[in-house]
CSV table of C-alpha atoms and ligand atoms in Angstrom, one decimal:
chain,number,residue,atom,x,y,z
B,1,MET,CA,274.7,-104.4,147.4
B,2,ILE,CA,271.3,-104.2,148.8
B,3,THR,CA,269.6,-107.6,149.2
B,4,LYS,CA,266.9,-107.0,151.9
B,5,ALA,CA,263.4,-105.5,151.5
B,6,VAL,CA,261.0,-104.7,154.3
B,7,LEU,CA,257.3,-105.0,153.4
B,8,PRO,CA,255.0,-103.7,156.1
B,9,VAL,CA,251.8,-105.7,155.8
B,10,ALA,CA,250.3,-105.3,159.3
B,11,GLY,CA,247.6,-102.7,158.4
B,12,LEU,CA,244.0,-103.5,159.3
B,13,GLY,CA,242.6,-102.7,155.9
B,14,THR,CA,239.7,-100.8,157.4
B,15,ARG,CA,238.7,-99.3,154.1
B,16,PHE,CA,238.0,-102.8,152.7
B,17,LEU,CA,235.9,-104.0,155.6
B,18,PRO,CA,234.1,-106.4,155.9
B,19,ILE,CA,236.2,-108.5,153.5
B,20,THR,CA,239.3,-107.7,155.5
B,21,LYS,CA,237.7,-109.4,158.5
B,22,SER,CA,239.0,-112.6,157.1
B,23,VAL,CA,241.2,-111.7,154.0
B,24,PRO,CA,244.3,-109.5,154.4
B,25,LYS,CA,244.0,-106.5,152.1
B,26,GLU,CA,247.3,-107.4,150.5
B,27,MET,CA,245.7,-110.6,149.3
B,28,LEU,CA,242.9,-108.9,147.4
B,29,PRO,CA,243.2,-109.8,143.8
B,30,VAL,CA,244.5,-107.6,141.0
B,31,VAL,CA,243.3,-109.6,138.0
B,32,ASP,CA,243.9,-113.1,139.4
B,33,LYS,CA,246.9,-112.6,141.7
B,34,PRO,CA,247.2,-111.0,145.1
B,35,GLY,CA,248.1,-107.3,144.9
B,36,LEU,CA,251.2,-108.0,147.0
B,37,GLU,CA,252.6,-110.4,144.4
B,38,TYR,CA,253.1,-107.5,142.0
B,39,ILE,CA,255.2,-105.8,144.7
B,40,VAL,CA,257.1,-108.9,145.6
B,41,ALA,CA,257.8,-109.4,141.8
B,42,GLU,CA,259.1,-105.8,141.6
B,43,ALA,CA,261.5,-106.4,144.5
B,44,VAL,CA,262.7,-109.7,143.1
B,45,GLU,CA,263.3,-108.1,139.7
B,46,ALA,CA,265.4,-105.4,141.3
B,47,GLY,CA,267.6,-108.1,142.7
B,48,LEU,CA,266.3,-108.1,146.3
B,49,THR,CA,266.4,-111.6,147.5
B,50,GLU,CA,265.4,-111.5,151.2
B,51,LEU,CA,261.9,-110.1,151.9
B,52,ILE,CA,261.0,-109.2,155.5
B,53,PHE,CA,257.2,-109.1,156.0
B,54,VAL,CA,256.1,-107.1,159.0
B,55,THR,CA,252.8,-108.8,159.8
B,56,GLY,CA,250.1,-108.7,162.4
B,57,ALA,CA,247.1,-110.7,163.6
B,58,GLY,CA,245.1,-112.4,160.8
B,59,LYS,CA,247.9,-112.1,158.2
B,60,GLY,CA,248.8,-115.8,158.0
B,61,ALA,CA,247.4,-116.1,154.5
B,62,ILE,CA,250.3,-113.9,153.3
B,63,GLU,CA,252.9,-116.2,154.7
B,64,ASP,CA,251.2,-119.3,153.4
B,65,TYR,CA,251.0,-117.8,149.9
B,66,PHE,CA,254.7,-116.9,149.6
B,67,HIS,CA,256.0,-120.2,151.2
B,68,ARG,CA,256.1,-123.6,149.6
B,69,ASP,CA,253.2,-126.0,150.3
B,70,TYR,CA,254.8,-129.5,149.9
B,71,PHE,CA,251.5,-131.3,150.5
B,72,LEU,CA,249.7,-129.4,147.8
B,73,GLU,CA,252.6,-129.8,145.4
B,74,SER,CA,252.7,-133.6,145.9
B,75,GLN,CA,248.9,-133.8,145.4
B,76,LEU,CA,249.2,-131.8,142.1
B,77,GLU,CA,252.1,-133.9,141.0
B,78,ALA,CA,250.2,-137.2,141.8
B,79,SER,CA,247.2,-136.1,139.8
B,80,GLY,CA,249.3,-134.9,136.8
B,81,LYS,CA,248.3,-131.3,137.0
B,82,ALA,CA,251.6,-130.0,135.8
B,83,ASP,CA,250.6,-126.4,134.9
B,84,TYR,CA,249.0,-125.8,138.3
B,85,LEU,CA,252.1,-127.4,140.0
B,86,LYS,CA,254.4,-125.0,138.1
B,87,GLU,CA,252.4,-121.9,139.2
B,88,VAL,CA,252.2,-123.1,142.8
B,89,GLN,CA,255.9,-123.7,142.9
B,90,ARG,CA,256.7,-120.4,141.2
B,91,VAL,CA,255.0,-118.3,143.9
B,92,GLY,CA,256.5,-120.5,146.6
B,93,LYS,CA,260.0,-119.9,145.3
B,94,LEU,CA,259.8,-116.2,144.4
B,95,ALA,CA,262.1,-115.1,147.3
B,96,LYS,CA,263.3,-116.0,150.7
B,97,VAL,CA,260.6,-114.7,153.0
B,98,ILE,CA,261.0,-113.9,156.7
B,99,SER,CA,258.1,-112.7,158.9
B,100,VAL,CA,258.3,-110.5,162.0
B,101,ARG,CA,255.2,-109.6,163.9
B,102,GLN,CA,254.5,-106.0,164.9
B,103,GLN,CA,253.0,-106.5,168.4
B,104,GLU,CA,251.5,-103.0,168.6
B,105,ARG,CA,250.2,-100.9,165.7
B,106,LEU,CA,252.2,-97.7,166.3
B,107,GLY,CA,252.6,-96.5,162.7
B,108,LEU,CA,254.8,-97.1,159.7
B,109,GLY,CA,258.0,-96.0,161.4
B,110,HIS,CA,257.3,-98.5,164.1
B,111,ALA,CA,256.6,-101.2,161.5
B,112,VAL,CA,259.9,-100.6,159.7
B,113,TYR,CA,261.7,-100.6,163.1
B,114,GLN,CA,260.6,-104.3,163.5
B,115,ALA,CA,263.3,-105.2,161.0
B,116,ALA,CA,266.0,-104.1,163.4
B,117,GLY,CA,267.1,-107.6,164.4
B,118,ILE,CA,267.3,-108.7,160.8
B,119,VAL,CA,268.8,-105.7,159.0
B,120,SER,CA,272.3,-104.8,160.3
B,121,PRO,CA,272.9,-101.3,161.7
B,122,ASN,CA,275.1,-100.4,158.7
B,123,GLU,CA,273.2,-102.2,156.0
B,124,ASP,CA,271.2,-100.3,153.4
B,125,PHE,CA,267.7,-101.8,152.7
B,126,ALA,CA,264.6,-101.2,150.7
B,127,VAL,CA,261.0,-100.6,151.9
B,128,LEU,CA,258.0,-101.3,149.7
B,129,LEU,CA,254.5,-100.5,150.8
B,130,GLY,CA,251.6,-102.8,149.9
B,131,ASP,CA,249.1,-100.2,148.8
B,132,ASP,CA,251.2,-98.9,145.9
B,133,ILE,CA,251.6,-101.1,142.8
B,134,ILE,CA,254.0,-99.6,140.3
B,135,ASP,CA,254.2,-100.9,136.7
B,136,ALA,CA,257.5,-99.8,135.2
B,137,LYS,CA,260.1,-101.0,132.6
B,138,THR,CA,262.8,-100.8,135.3
B,139,PRO,CA,261.4,-101.7,138.7
B,140,ALA,CA,260.7,-98.5,140.6
B,141,ILE,CA,262.6,-99.7,143.6
B,142,GLY,CA,265.6,-100.5,141.3
B,143,GLN,CA,265.5,-96.9,140.0
B,144,LEU,CA,265.7,-95.6,143.6
B,145,MET,CA,268.5,-98.1,144.4
B,146,ALA,CA,270.6,-96.7,141.5
B,147,VAL,CA,270.2,-93.1,142.9
B,148,GLN,CA,271.0,-94.2,146.4
B,149,ALA,CA,274.1,-96.2,145.3
B,150,GLU,CA,275.5,-93.1,143.7
B,151,ARG,CA,274.4,-90.4,146.3
B,152,GLY,CA,274.2,-92.3,149.6
B,153,GLY,CA,271.7,-91.5,152.4
B,154,CYS,CA,268.2,-92.3,151.6
B,155,CYS,CA,266.1,-92.1,148.5
B,156,VAL,CA,262.3,-92.0,148.3
B,157,ALA,CA,259.9,-92.3,145.4
B,158,LEU,CA,258.2,-89.0,144.5
B,159,MET,CA,255.0,-88.1,142.7
B,160,ASP,CA,253.6,-84.6,142.1
B,161,VAL,CA,250.1,-84.6,143.4
B,162,PRO,CA,247.2,-82.0,143.3
B,163,ARG,CA,247.6,-79.6,146.2
B,164,ASP,CA,244.3,-80.7,147.8
B,165,GLN,CA,245.8,-84.1,148.3
B,166,THR,CA,248.9,-83.2,150.3
B,167,ASP,CA,247.2,-84.3,153.5
B,168,ARG,CA,247.3,-88.0,152.3
B,169,TYR,CA,251.1,-88.2,151.9
B,170,GLY,CA,254.5,-87.4,153.3
B,171,ILE,CA,255.6,-84.2,151.4
B,172,CYS,CA,259.1,-83.3,150.5
B,173,ASP,CA,260.7,-79.9,150.3
B,174,GLY,CA,264.0,-79.3,148.4
B,175,GLN,CA,265.8,-78.4,145.2
B,176,MET,CA,265.6,-80.2,141.9
B,177,VAL,CA,269.2,-80.9,141.0
B,178,SER,CA,268.5,-82.7,137.7
B,179,PRO,CA,265.2,-83.6,135.9
B,180,GLY,CA,263.2,-85.7,138.3
B,181,LEU,CA,265.8,-85.7,141.1
B,182,MET,CA,265.3,-83.7,144.2
B,183,HIS,CA,267.9,-83.0,146.9
B,184,VAL,CA,265.4,-83.1,149.8
B,185,SER,CA,265.9,-80.6,152.6
B,186,GLY,CA,262.8,-81.3,154.6
B,187,MET,CA,259.9,-83.7,154.9
B,188,ILE,CA,256.5,-83.4,156.6
B,189,GLU,CA,253.9,-86.1,157.1
B,190,LYS,CA,250.4,-85.3,155.7
B,191,PRO,CA,250.4,-81.5,155.9
B,192,ASP,CA,247.3,-79.5,155.3
B,193,PRO,CA,247.3,-78.1,151.7
B,194,ALA,CA,247.9,-74.6,152.9
B,195,GLU,CA,251.0,-75.6,154.9
B,196,ALA,CA,252.5,-78.0,152.4
B,197,PRO,CA,256.0,-76.9,151.4
B,198,SER,CA,255.5,-78.4,147.9
B,199,THR,CA,253.2,-80.9,146.2
B,200,TYR,CA,255.9,-83.6,145.8
B,201,SER,CA,254.6,-86.6,147.7
B,202,ILE,CA,256.3,-89.7,148.8
B,203,VAL,CA,254.8,-92.9,147.4
B,204,GLY,CA,255.5,-96.3,148.9
B,205,ARG,CA,259.1,-97.0,147.9
B,206,TYR,CA,262.2,-96.1,150.0
B,207,VAL,CA,265.8,-97.1,150.0
B,208,LEU,CA,267.2,-96.5,153.5
B,209,PRO,CA,270.5,-96.7,155.3
B,210,GLY,CA,270.5,-99.1,158.3
B,211,GLU,CA,271.1,-96.0,160.5
B,212,ILE,CA,267.4,-95.2,160.1
B,213,LEU,CA,266.6,-98.0,162.5
B,214,GLN,CA,268.6,-96.2,165.2
B,215,ILE,CA,266.9,-92.9,164.4
B,216,LEU,CA,263.5,-94.6,164.6
B,217,GLU,CA,264.4,-95.9,168.1
B,218,THR,CA,264.0,-92.3,169.4
B,219,THR,CA,261.6,-90.8,166.9
B,220,PRO,CA,258.7,-89.4,169.0
B,221,ARG,CA,255.1,-90.0,168.0
B,222,GLY,CA,254.0,-87.6,165.3
B,223,ARG,CA,251.0,-87.2,163.1
B,224,GLY,CA,248.0,-89.2,164.3
B,225,GLY,CA,249.9,-90.2,167.4
B,226,GLU,CA,252.0,-92.7,165.4
B,227,ILE,CA,255.7,-93.1,164.9
B,228,GLN,CA,256.1,-91.8,161.4
B,229,LEU,CA,258.8,-93.0,159.0
B,230,THR,CA,258.7,-89.5,157.4
B,231,ASP,CA,259.7,-87.9,160.7
B,232,ALA,CA,262.8,-90.2,160.9
B,233,LEU,CA,263.7,-89.5,157.3
B,234,ALA,CA,263.4,-85.7,158.0
B,235,VAL,CA,266.5,-86.2,160.3
B,236,LEU,CA,268.5,-87.4,157.2
B,237,ALA,CA,267.0,-84.6,155.1
B,238,GLY,CA,268.2,-82.0,157.7
B,239,ARG,CA,271.7,-83.4,157.2
B,240,GLY,CA,271.5,-83.2,153.4
B,241,GLN,CA,271.3,-87.0,153.1
B,242,ALA,CA,267.9,-87.4,151.4
B,243,TRP,CA,267.0,-87.7,147.8
B,244,GLY,CA,263.7,-88.0,146.0
B,245,LEU,CA,263.2,-89.5,142.6
B,246,GLU,CA,260.2,-88.9,140.3
B,247,PHE,CA,260.4,-92.5,139.1
B,248,GLU,CA,259.3,-93.6,135.7
B,249,GLY,CA,256.3,-95.9,135.7
B,250,ALA,CA,252.5,-96.0,136.3
B,251,ARG,CA,251.5,-96.1,140.0
B,252,PHE,CA,248.2,-97.6,141.2
B,253,ASP,CA,246.9,-96.8,144.6
B,254,THR,CA,245.3,-100.1,145.6
B,255,GLY,CA,244.4,-98.9,149.1
B,256,ASN,CA,240.9,-97.9,147.9
B,257,THR,CA,238.3,-99.8,145.9
B,258,LEU,CA,238.4,-97.9,142.6
B,259,GLY,CA,242.2,-97.8,142.6
B,260,LEU,CA,242.2,-101.6,143.1
B,261,MET,CA,239.8,-102.0,140.2
B,262,ARG,CA,241.8,-99.6,138.0
B,263,ALA,CA,244.9,-101.7,138.6
B,264,SER,CA,243.0,-104.9,137.6
B,265,ILE,CA,241.9,-103.3,134.3
B,266,HIS,CA,245.4,-102.1,133.6
B,267,PHE,CA,247.1,-105.4,134.2
B,268,ALA,CA,244.3,-107.4,132.4
B,269,LEU,CA,244.8,-105.3,129.3
B,270,LYS,CA,248.5,-106.2,129.4
B,271,ARG,CA,247.8,-109.9,129.4
B,272,PRO,CA,247.6,-111.3,125.8
B,273,GLU,CA,245.0,-113.9,126.7
B,274,LEU,CA,242.8,-111.4,128.6
B,275,ALA,CA,243.2,-108.1,126.7
B,276,GLU,CA,240.5,-108.6,124.1
B,277,GLY,CA,237.9,-109.9,126.5
B,278,MET,CA,238.7,-107.0,128.9
B,279,ARG,CA,238.3,-104.5,126.1
B,280,GLY,CA,234.9,-106.0,125.3
B,281,ILE,CA,233.8,-105.7,128.9
B,282,LEU,CA,234.9,-102.0,129.0
B,283,ALA,CA,233.0,-101.3,125.8
B,284,GLU,CA,229.8,-102.7,127.3
B,285,PHE,CA,230.0,-100.1,130.0
B,286,SER,CA,231.2,-97.1,128.1
N,1,G1P,C1,252.4,-93.8,154.3
N,1,G1P,C2,253.4,-92.7,154.7
N,1,G1P,C3,253.3,-91.5,153.8
N,1,G1P,C4,253.4,-91.9,152.4
N,1,G1P,C5,252.4,-92.9,152.0
N,1,G1P,C6,252.6,-93.5,150.6
N,1,G1P,O1,251.1,-93.2,154.6
N,1,G1P,O2,253.3,-92.4,156.1
N,1,G1P,O3,254.4,-90.6,154.1
N,1,G1P,O4,253.3,-90.7,151.6
N,1,G1P,O5,252.5,-94.1,152.9
N,1,G1P,O6,251.6,-94.3,150.2
N,1,G1P,P1,249.8,-94.2,154.7
N,1,G1P,O7,249.3,-94.3,153.3
N,1,G1P,O8,250.2,-95.5,155.2
N,1,G1P,O9,248.8,-93.4,155.5
């Protein structure tokens, strides 16, 4: 059974400068919670109990948020603010959180490799990227875990994108073996549209065998001079050990301003106490 999830959160958040000078991009709010909380909740709902944050400089706010704050709790308790106390305790107890620091920013593959001392060489684990929030009945990572449990190897989340966007994603080549399930034979990181073998792109969810950490150890720098997770996964794909699942759910790319706002609107409309007010606001601008 898979219990560990790696969440790379070391990225600089350049697209959100200047706010990311002092606020990690993962802490930017979607409605009134950090975007990362939705991803942590997805992992927890899928049964993942140990979350490994791969952090970098200036990311302390993430650790503070997901750990308990006994001083704040005792203050809230003493002043009888029971509702706030409950909320503060809830986020502090969502999961067991471990942080490792990525000392150099050498790419996503390098970030995932930082989990090597914590994930055993033969232990399967999950990876969830902070820019992709997925709202689904069954947590997207859980959907991938079910495929990987049955088929072994690795399983990545797939989304069919317009051809002119292939250079933003890892792209998979392969055969659809059943509706939505691809047996992946090759993967390439951010190919030009003319060279992309398909339009099936990887979005930020992966279930990986521990062996990937060994593969990453010797994965050379690839696209953009970075150690790419996609390149390491291509080794498994070459052996017939990679699967891609067109998951069920709505995906929000919170790595850009409009995507972040779109996610806020979606989740506000799902909150009974906010939905009507939000509809009113949208009507004002339509
Ligand atoms: C990373 C991966 C890419 C994947 C994408 C999903 O790219 O390298 O293969 O398709 O995440 O969001 P990034 O968005 O970090 O540039």
